[in-house]
PDB file of C-alpha atoms in Angstrom:
ATOM      1  CA  ARG A   1      -2.192  -7.690 -23.330  1.00  0.00           C
ATOM      2  CA  LYS A   2      -2.469  -6.319 -19.783  1.00  0.00           C
ATOM      3  CA  GLU A   3      -5.230  -3.779 -19.220  1.00  0.00           C
ATOM      4  CA  VAL A   4      -2.834  -1.385 -17.540  1.00  0.00           C
ATOM      5  CA  GLU A   5       0.865  -1.739 -18.162  1.00  0.00           C
ATOM      6  CA  GLN A   6       3.739  -0.090 -16.323  1.00  0.00           C
ATOM      7  CA  ASP A   7       7.505  -0.429 -16.397  1.00  0.00           C
ATOM      8  CA  PRO A   8       8.181  -2.168 -13.065  1.00  0.00           C
ATOM      9  CA  GLY A   9      11.551  -0.454 -12.651  1.00  0.00           C
ATOM     10  CA  PRO A  10      13.156   0.021 -10.275  1.00  0.00           C
ATOM     11  CA  PHE A  11      14.161   3.559 -11.097  1.00  0.00           C
ATOM     12  CA  ASN A  12      17.192   4.567  -9.052  1.00  0.00           C
ATOM     13  CA  VAL A  13      17.745   8.330  -9.073  1.00  0.00           C
ATOM     14  CA  PRO A  14      19.758  10.800  -6.978  1.00  0.00           C
ATOM     15  CA  GLU A  15      18.072  13.454  -4.886  1.00  0.00           C
ATOM     16  CA  GLY A  16      17.151  16.469  -6.959  1.00  0.00           C
ATOM     17  CA  ALA A  17      16.716  14.501 -10.171  1.00  0.00           C
ATOM     18  CA  THR A  18      13.692  14.632 -12.434  1.00  0.00           C
ATOM     19  CA  VAL A  19      12.103  11.265 -13.146  1.00  0.00           C
ATOM     20  CA  ALA A  20       9.199  10.298 -15.386  1.00  0.00           C
ATOM     21  CA  PHE A  21       7.004   7.210 -15.420  1.00  0.00           C
ATOM     22  CA  ASN A  22       4.717   6.093 -18.205  1.00  0.00           C
ATOM     23  CA  CYS A  23       1.710   3.845 -18.154  1.00  0.00           C
ATOM     24  CA  THR A  24      -0.328   2.478 -21.056  1.00  0.00           C
ATOM     25  CA  TYR A  25      -3.893   1.227 -21.001  1.00  0.00           C
ATOM     26  CA  SER A  26      -5.600  -1.041 -23.477  1.00  0.00           C
ATOM     27  CA  ASN A  27      -9.285  -0.148 -23.195  1.00  0.00           C
ATOM     28  CA  SER A  28     -10.169   2.931 -25.247  1.00  0.00           C
ATOM     29  CA  ALA A  29     -13.407   3.234 -23.251  1.00  0.00           C
ATOM     30  CA  SER A  30     -11.444   4.064 -20.108  1.00  0.00           C
ATOM     31  CA  GLN A  31     -12.934   7.082 -18.456  1.00  0.00           C
ATOM     32  CA  SER A  32     -10.786   8.374 -15.628  1.00  0.00           C
ATOM     33  CA  PHE A  33      -7.135   8.108 -14.712  1.00  0.00           C
ATOM     34  CA  PHE A  34      -5.190   8.418 -11.502  1.00  0.00           C
ATOM     35  CA  TRP A  35      -1.854   7.836  -9.849  1.00  0.00           C
ATOM     36  CA  TYR A  36      -1.653   6.128  -6.485  1.00  0.00           C
ATOM     37  CA  ARG A  37       1.415   5.831  -4.301  1.00  0.00           C
ATOM     38  CA  GLN A  38       2.272   2.791  -2.189  1.00  0.00           C
ATOM     39  CA  ASP A  39       5.095   2.945   0.321  1.00  0.00           C
ATOM     40  CA  CYS A  40       6.922  -0.238   1.246  1.00  0.00           C
ATOM     41  CA  ARG A  41       4.668  -2.493   3.325  1.00  0.00           C
ATOM     42  CA  LYS A  42       1.951   0.135   3.404  1.00  0.00           C
ATOM     43  CA  GLU A  43      -1.410   0.560   1.694  1.00  0.00           C
ATOM     44  CA  PRO A  44      -1.917   2.440  -1.594  1.00  0.00           C
ATOM     45  CA  LYS A  45      -2.987   6.079  -1.345  1.00  0.00           C
ATOM     46  CA  LEU A  46      -4.446   8.349  -4.014  1.00  0.00           C
ATOM     47  CA  LEU A  47      -1.735  10.718  -5.247  1.00  0.00           C
ATOM     48  CA  MET A  48      -3.433  12.701  -7.982  1.00  0.00           C
ATOM     49  CA  SER A  49      -5.884  12.698 -10.843  1.00  0.00           C
ATOM     50  CA  VAL A  50      -4.787  12.811 -14.473  1.00  0.00           C
ATOM     51  CA  TYR A  51      -6.410  15.040 -17.083  1.00  0.00           C
ATOM     52  CA  SER A  52      -5.794  15.651 -20.767  1.00  0.00           C
ATOM     53  CA  SER A  53      -5.013  19.239 -19.925  1.00  0.00           C
ATOM     54  CA  GLY A  54      -2.432  18.115 -17.405  1.00  0.00           C
ATOM     55  CA  ASN A  55      -2.498  18.291 -13.639  1.00  0.00           C
ATOM     56  CA  GLU A  56       0.238  19.774 -11.487  1.00  0.00           C
ATOM     57  CA  ASP A  57       0.588  19.420  -7.737  1.00  0.00           C
ATOM     58  CA  GLY A  58       3.805  20.920  -6.466  1.00  0.00           C
ATOM     59  CA  ARG A  59       6.675  18.852  -7.836  1.00  0.00           C
ATOM     60  CA  PHE A  60       4.344  16.332  -9.441  1.00  0.00           C
ATOM     61  CA  THR A  61       2.851  16.667 -12.924  1.00  0.00           C
ATOM     62  CA  ALA A  62       0.476  14.134 -14.453  1.00  0.00           C
ATOM     63  CA  GLN A  63      -0.516  14.036 -18.096  1.00  0.00           C
ATOM     64  CA  LEU A  64      -2.961  12.010 -20.181  1.00  0.00           C
ATOM     65  CA  ASN A  65      -2.661  11.272 -23.879  1.00  0.00           C
ATOM     66  CA  ARG A  66      -5.948   9.686 -24.963  1.00  0.00           C
ATOM     67  CA  ALA A  67      -4.918   9.230 -28.585  1.00  0.00           C
ATOM     68  CA  SER A  68      -1.908   7.138 -27.616  1.00  0.00           C
ATOM     69  CA  GLN A  69      -3.587   5.686 -24.526  1.00  0.00           C
ATOM     70  CA  TYR A  70      -0.851   6.535 -22.117  1.00  0.00           C
ATOM     71  CA  ILE A  71      -0.507   8.379 -18.849  1.00  0.00           C
ATOM     72  CA  SER A  72       2.620   9.936 -17.434  1.00  0.00           C
ATOM     73  CA  LEU A  73       3.842  11.118 -14.058  1.00  0.00           C
ATOM     74  CA  LEU A  74       6.750  13.528 -13.759  1.00  0.00           C
ATOM     75  CA  ILE A  75       8.490  14.150 -10.450  1.00  0.00           C
ATOM     76  CA  ARG A  76      10.828  17.141 -10.268  1.00  0.00           C
ATOM     77  CA  ASP A  77      13.496  17.754  -7.642  1.00  0.00           C
ATOM     78  CA  SER A  78      13.154  14.228  -6.214  1.00  0.00           C
ATOM     79  CA  LYS A  79      13.243  13.820  -2.453  1.00  0.00           C
ATOM     80  CA  LEU A  80      14.235  10.768  -0.432  1.00  0.00           C
ATOM     81  CA  SER A  81      10.624  10.619   0.748  1.00  0.00           C
ATOM     82  CA  ASP A  82       9.442  10.125  -2.841  1.00  0.00           C
ATOM     83  CA  SER A  83      10.781   6.558  -2.718  1.00  0.00           C
ATOM     84  CA  ALA A  84       7.741   4.355  -3.209  1.00  0.00           C
ATOM     85  CA  THR A  85       5.850   2.339  -5.789  1.00  0.00           C
ATOM     86  CA  TYR A  86       3.657   4.409  -8.097  1.00  0.00           C
ATOM     87  CA  LEU A  87       0.477   2.723  -9.321  1.00  0.00           C
ATOM     88  CA  CYS A  88      -1.295   3.771 -12.482  1.00  0.00           C
ATOM     89  CA  VAL A  89      -5.071   3.439 -12.130  1.00  0.00           C
ATOM     90  CA  VAL A  90      -7.769   3.484 -14.787  1.00  0.00           C
ATOM     91  CA  THR A  91     -11.520   3.415 -14.327  1.00  0.00           C
ATOM     92  CA  LEU A  92     -13.975   2.017 -16.853  1.00  0.00           C
ATOM     93  CA  GLY A  93     -17.041   3.469 -15.195  1.00  0.00           C
ATOM     94  CA  GLY A  94     -18.916   2.335 -12.110  1.00  0.00           C
ATOM     95  CA  PHE A  95     -16.671   0.347  -9.838  1.00  0.00           C
ATOM     96  CA  LYS A  96     -14.460  -1.032 -12.599  1.00  0.00           C
ATOM     97  CA  THR A  97     -11.141   0.277 -11.357  1.00  0.00           C
ATOM     98  CA  ILE A  98      -8.002  -1.324 -12.789  1.00  0.00           C
ATOM     99  CA  PHE A  99      -4.646  -0.991 -11.043  1.00  0.00           C
ATOM    100  CA  GLY A 100      -1.296  -1.348 -12.741  1.00  0.00           C
ATOM    101  CA  ALA A 101       1.392  -3.451 -11.083  1.00  0.00           C
ATOM    102  CA  GLY A 102       3.362  -0.321 -10.195  1.00  0.00           C
ATOM    103  CA  THR A 103       6.723   1.287 -10.874  1.00  0.00           C
ATOM    104  CA  ARG A 104       9.255   1.278  -8.045  1.00  0.00           C
ATOM    105  CA  LEU A 105      11.256   4.426  -7.391  1.00  0.00           C
ATOM    106  CA  PHE A 106      14.316   4.677  -5.161  1.00  0.00           C
ATOM    107  CA  VAL A 107      15.686   8.146  -4.508  1.00  0.00           C
ATOM    108  CA  LYS A 108      19.197   8.107  -3.063  1.00  0.00           C
ATOM    109  CA  ALA A 109      21.160  10.751  -1.208  1.00  0.00           C
TER     110      ALA A 109
ATOM    111  CA  GLU B   1      -4.140   8.286   9.814  1.00  0.00           C
ATOM    112  CA  THR B   2      -6.192   5.815   7.789  1.00  0.00           C
ATOM    113  CA  GLY B   3      -9.936   5.664   8.372  1.00  0.00           C
ATOM    114  CA  VAL B   4      -9.940   1.997   7.376  1.00  0.00           C
ATOM    115  CA  THR B   5      -8.704  -0.582   9.844  1.00  0.00           C
ATOM    116  CA  GLN B   6      -7.963  -4.239   9.273  1.00  0.00           C
ATOM    117  CA  THR B   7      -7.338  -7.088  11.670  1.00  0.00           C
ATOM    118  CA  PRO B   8      -5.280  -9.114  12.052  1.00  0.00           C
ATOM    119  CA  ARG B   9      -2.279  -7.444  10.434  1.00  0.00           C
ATOM    120  CA  HIS B  10      -0.469 -10.759  10.039  1.00  0.00           C
ATOM    121  CA  LEU B  11      -1.885 -14.258   9.848  1.00  0.00           C
ATOM    122  CA  VAL B  12      -0.258 -17.651   9.411  1.00  0.00           C
ATOM    123  CA  MET B  13      -2.625 -20.519   8.847  1.00  0.00           C
ATOM    124  CA  GLY B  14      -2.503 -24.109   7.767  1.00  0.00           C
ATOM    125  CA  MET B  15      -4.411 -25.385   4.777  1.00  0.00           C
ATOM    126  CA  THR B  16      -7.073 -27.001   6.946  1.00  0.00           C
ATOM    127  CA  ASN B  17      -7.708 -23.981   9.172  1.00  0.00           C
ATOM    128  CA  LYS B  18     -10.646 -21.615   9.102  1.00  0.00           C
ATOM    129  CA  LYS B  19      -9.991 -17.953   9.806  1.00  0.00           C
ATOM    130  CA  SER B  20     -11.597 -14.591   9.136  1.00  0.00           C
ATOM    131  CA  LEU B  21     -10.216 -11.213   8.150  1.00  0.00           C
ATOM    132  CA  LYS B  22     -11.988  -8.131   9.421  1.00  0.00           C
ATOM    133  CA  CYS B  23     -12.220  -4.670   7.933  1.00  0.00           C
ATOM    134  CA  GLU B  24     -13.874  -1.612   9.430  1.00  0.00           C
ATOM    135  CA  GLN B  25     -14.211   1.841   7.884  1.00  0.00           C
ATOM    136  CA  HIS B  26     -14.927   4.955   9.911  1.00  0.00           C
ATOM    137  CA  LEU B  27     -15.488   7.246   6.928  1.00  0.00           C
ATOM    138  CA  GLY B  28     -19.211   6.886   6.369  1.00  0.00           C
ATOM    139  CA  HIS B  29     -18.606   5.327   2.966  1.00  0.00           C
ATOM    140  CA  ASN B  30     -21.154   3.185   1.151  1.00  0.00           C
ATOM    141  CA  ALA B  31     -18.855   0.977  -0.919  1.00  0.00           C
ATOM    142  CA  MET B  32     -16.266  -1.530   0.296  1.00  0.00           C
ATOM    143  CA  TYR B  33     -13.801  -3.732  -1.535  1.00  0.00           C
ATOM    144  CA  TRP B  34     -11.511  -6.715  -0.980  1.00  0.00           C
ATOM    145  CA  TYR B  35      -8.280  -6.931  -2.978  1.00  0.00           C
ATOM    146  CA  LYS B  36      -5.468  -9.465  -3.162  1.00  0.00           C
ATOM    147  CA  GLN B  37      -1.954  -8.146  -3.729  1.00  0.00           C
ATOM    148  CA  SER B  38       0.750 -10.650  -4.627  1.00  0.00           C
ATOM    149  CA  ALA B  39       4.393  -9.751  -5.156  1.00  0.00           C
ATOM    150  CA  LYS B  40       5.016  -7.838  -8.387  1.00  0.00           C
ATOM    151  CA  LYS B  41       1.413  -8.274  -9.533  1.00  0.00           C
ATOM    152  CA  PRO B  42      -1.373  -5.717  -9.845  1.00  0.00           C
ATOM    153  CA  LEU B  43      -4.011  -5.465  -7.195  1.00  0.00           C
ATOM    154  CA  GLU B  44      -6.658  -8.097  -7.929  1.00  0.00           C
ATOM    155  CA  LEU B  45     -10.190  -7.040  -7.127  1.00  0.00           C
ATOM    156  CA  MET B  46     -11.983  -9.865  -5.356  1.00  0.00           C
ATOM    157  CA  PHE B  47     -15.308  -8.545  -4.079  1.00  0.00           C
ATOM    158  CA  VAL B  48     -17.252  -5.293  -4.113  1.00  0.00           C
ATOM    159  CA  TYR B  49     -20.100  -4.327  -1.806  1.00  0.00           C
ATOM    160  CA  SER B  50     -22.389  -1.345  -2.038  1.00  0.00           C
ATOM    161  CA  LEU B  51     -24.700  -0.682   0.889  1.00  0.00           C
ATOM    162  CA  GLU B  52     -24.153  -4.251   2.079  1.00  0.00           C
ATOM    163  CA  GLU B  53     -25.127  -5.749  -1.283  1.00  0.00           C
ATOM    164  CA  ARG B  54     -22.476  -7.695  -3.176  1.00  0.00           C
ATOM    165  CA  VAL B  55     -22.117  -6.228  -6.668  1.00  0.00           C
ATOM    166  CA  GLU B  56     -19.015  -8.043  -7.876  1.00  0.00           C
ATOM    167  CA  ASN B  57     -17.498 -11.447  -7.402  1.00  0.00           C
ATOM    168  CA  ASN B  58     -14.483 -11.667  -9.673  1.00  0.00           C
ATOM    169  CA  SER B  59     -14.322 -15.425 -10.199  1.00  0.00           C
ATOM    170  CA  VAL B  60     -12.892 -15.890  -6.750  1.00  0.00           C
ATOM    171  CA  PRO B  61     -12.619 -19.492  -5.478  1.00  0.00           C
ATOM    172  CA  SER B  62     -15.284 -20.495  -2.994  1.00  0.00           C
ATOM    173  CA  ARG B  63     -12.662 -20.987  -0.291  1.00  0.00           C
ATOM    174  CA  PHE B  64     -12.940 -17.186   0.075  1.00  0.00           C
ATOM    175  CA  SER B  65     -16.310 -16.103   1.431  1.00  0.00           C
ATOM    176  CA  PRO B  66     -17.129 -12.429   2.021  1.00  0.00           C
ATOM    177  CA  GLU B  67     -19.641 -11.038   4.454  1.00  0.00           C
ATOM    178  CA  CYS B  68     -20.864  -7.465   4.843  1.00  0.00           C
ATOM    179  CA  PRO B  69     -23.194  -7.178   7.870  1.00  0.00           C
ATOM    180  CA  ASN B  70     -23.422  -3.376   7.563  1.00  0.00           C
ATOM    181  CA  SER B  71     -21.860  -0.606   5.518  1.00  0.00           C
ATOM    182  CA  SER B  72     -19.013  -0.136   8.012  1.00  0.00           C
ATOM    183  CA  HIS B  73     -17.836  -3.730   8.327  1.00  0.00           C
ATOM    184  CA  LEU B  74     -16.538  -6.255   5.869  1.00  0.00           C
ATOM    185  CA  PHE B  75     -15.259  -9.762   6.547  1.00  0.00           C
ATOM    186  CA  LEU B  76     -13.396 -12.287   4.463  1.00  0.00           C
ATOM    187  CA  HIS B  77     -13.853 -15.840   5.702  1.00  0.00           C
ATOM    188  CA  LEU B  78     -11.095 -18.247   4.730  1.00  0.00           C
ATOM    189  CA  HIS B  79     -11.143 -22.046   4.694  1.00  0.00           C
ATOM    190  CA  THR B  80      -9.017 -24.783   3.159  1.00  0.00           C
ATOM    191  CA  LEU B  81      -6.677 -22.290   1.543  1.00  0.00           C
ATOM    192  CA  GLN B  82      -3.737 -23.152  -0.690  1.00  0.00           C
ATOM    193  CA  PRO B  83      -0.128 -21.938  -0.392  1.00  0.00           C
ATOM    194  CA  GLU B  84      -0.634 -19.773  -3.502  1.00  0.00           C
ATOM    195  CA  ASP B  85      -3.246 -17.814  -1.549  1.00  0.00           C
ATOM    196  CA  SER B  86      -0.434 -16.310   0.517  1.00  0.00           C
ATOM    197  CA  ALA B  87      -0.550 -12.572  -0.204  1.00  0.00           C
ATOM    198  CA  LEU B  88      -1.450  -9.179   1.200  1.00  0.00           C
ATOM    199  CA  TYR B  89      -5.224  -8.790   1.473  1.00  0.00           C
ATOM    200  CA  LEU B  90      -6.339  -5.197   1.306  1.00  0.00           C
ATOM    201  CA  CYS B  91      -9.696  -3.765   2.194  1.00  0.00           C
ATOM    202  CA  ALA B  92     -10.789  -0.420   0.781  1.00  0.00           C
ATOM    203  CA  SER B  93     -13.807   1.859   0.849  1.00  0.00           C
ATOM    204  CA  SER B  94     -15.090   4.704  -1.287  1.00  0.00           C
ATOM    205  CA  PRO B  95     -17.893   7.209  -0.749  1.00  0.00           C
ATOM    206  CA  THR B  96     -20.064   5.473  -3.344  1.00  0.00           C
ATOM    207  CA  LEU B  97     -19.549   2.989  -6.172  1.00  0.00           C
ATOM    208  CA  ALA B  98     -19.402   5.882  -8.585  1.00  0.00           C
ATOM    209  CA  ASP B  99     -16.406   7.233  -6.651  1.00  0.00           C
ATOM    210  CA  SER B 100     -14.500   3.949  -6.904  1.00  0.00           C
ATOM    211  CA  TYR B 101     -11.424   5.826  -8.149  1.00  0.00           C
ATOM    212  CA  GLU B 102     -11.130   7.471  -4.722  1.00  0.00           C
ATOM    213  CA  GLN B 103     -10.525   4.440  -2.578  1.00  0.00           C
ATOM    214  CA  TYR B 104      -9.180   4.557   0.931  1.00  0.00           C
ATOM    215  CA  PHE B 105      -7.232   1.461   1.783  1.00  0.00           C
ATOM    216  CA  GLY B 106      -6.646  -0.271   5.061  1.00  0.00           C
ATOM    217  CA  PRO B 107      -3.141  -1.391   6.042  1.00  0.00           C
ATOM    218  CA  GLY B 108      -3.820  -4.935   4.879  1.00  0.00           C
ATOM    219  CA  THR B 109      -3.520  -8.399   6.346  1.00  0.00           C
ATOM    220  CA  ARG B 110      -0.392 -10.278   5.335  1.00  0.00           C
ATOM    221  CA  LEU B 111      -1.490 -13.888   5.003  1.00  0.00           C
ATOM    222  CA  THR B 112       0.823 -16.872   4.880  1.00  0.00           C
ATOM    223  CA  VAL B 113      -0.644 -20.293   4.166  1.00  0.00           C
ATOM    224  CA  THR B 114       1.581 -23.176   5.209  1.00  0.00           C
TER     225      THR B 114
END
């Protein structure tokens, strides 16, 4: 089983749509959780942290469910500029940072 | 604008060549990382350095040899590579090892081995 698993997509949505991605992790000792964004042919960039209590940043909401070992990212009112690959990231402590393979999102006009 | 630079951005090399990838971070960070990113696969952590000391070598073949002369510079020396080594090689840095979740990536070197 992969340590961090994501639906690769692609998700094709119209502008203004709400889209949600899920990610599951296998190690119950995982400590911290994040979403990164990677634009086509660019480097990954930290998007936001994920907490059990939820974390909202504008149109983006991230949620953690420790019992079920999954993380979600919700994007409301999608923009063309949201088109990217979204990477789920889990840390095990220290420098043990595990990246998922990513979910591709295409937002169309 | 990224505080981590990588050169070259693109590299084509034959299997018998020797080349080096360079990474420089201008962020004052103490930890630096090399990753390999192949199509549709997760980022694979290759090497981790903290204050110029290597702390992780993830079973990487010896044809990849890292070097960290100071906390701002990281090199990846390549020799006798295989076609399956073709990938995007990303360098990253973080303030400390404990902040490894907050990594700042360079733009990467796209490597093609012929």
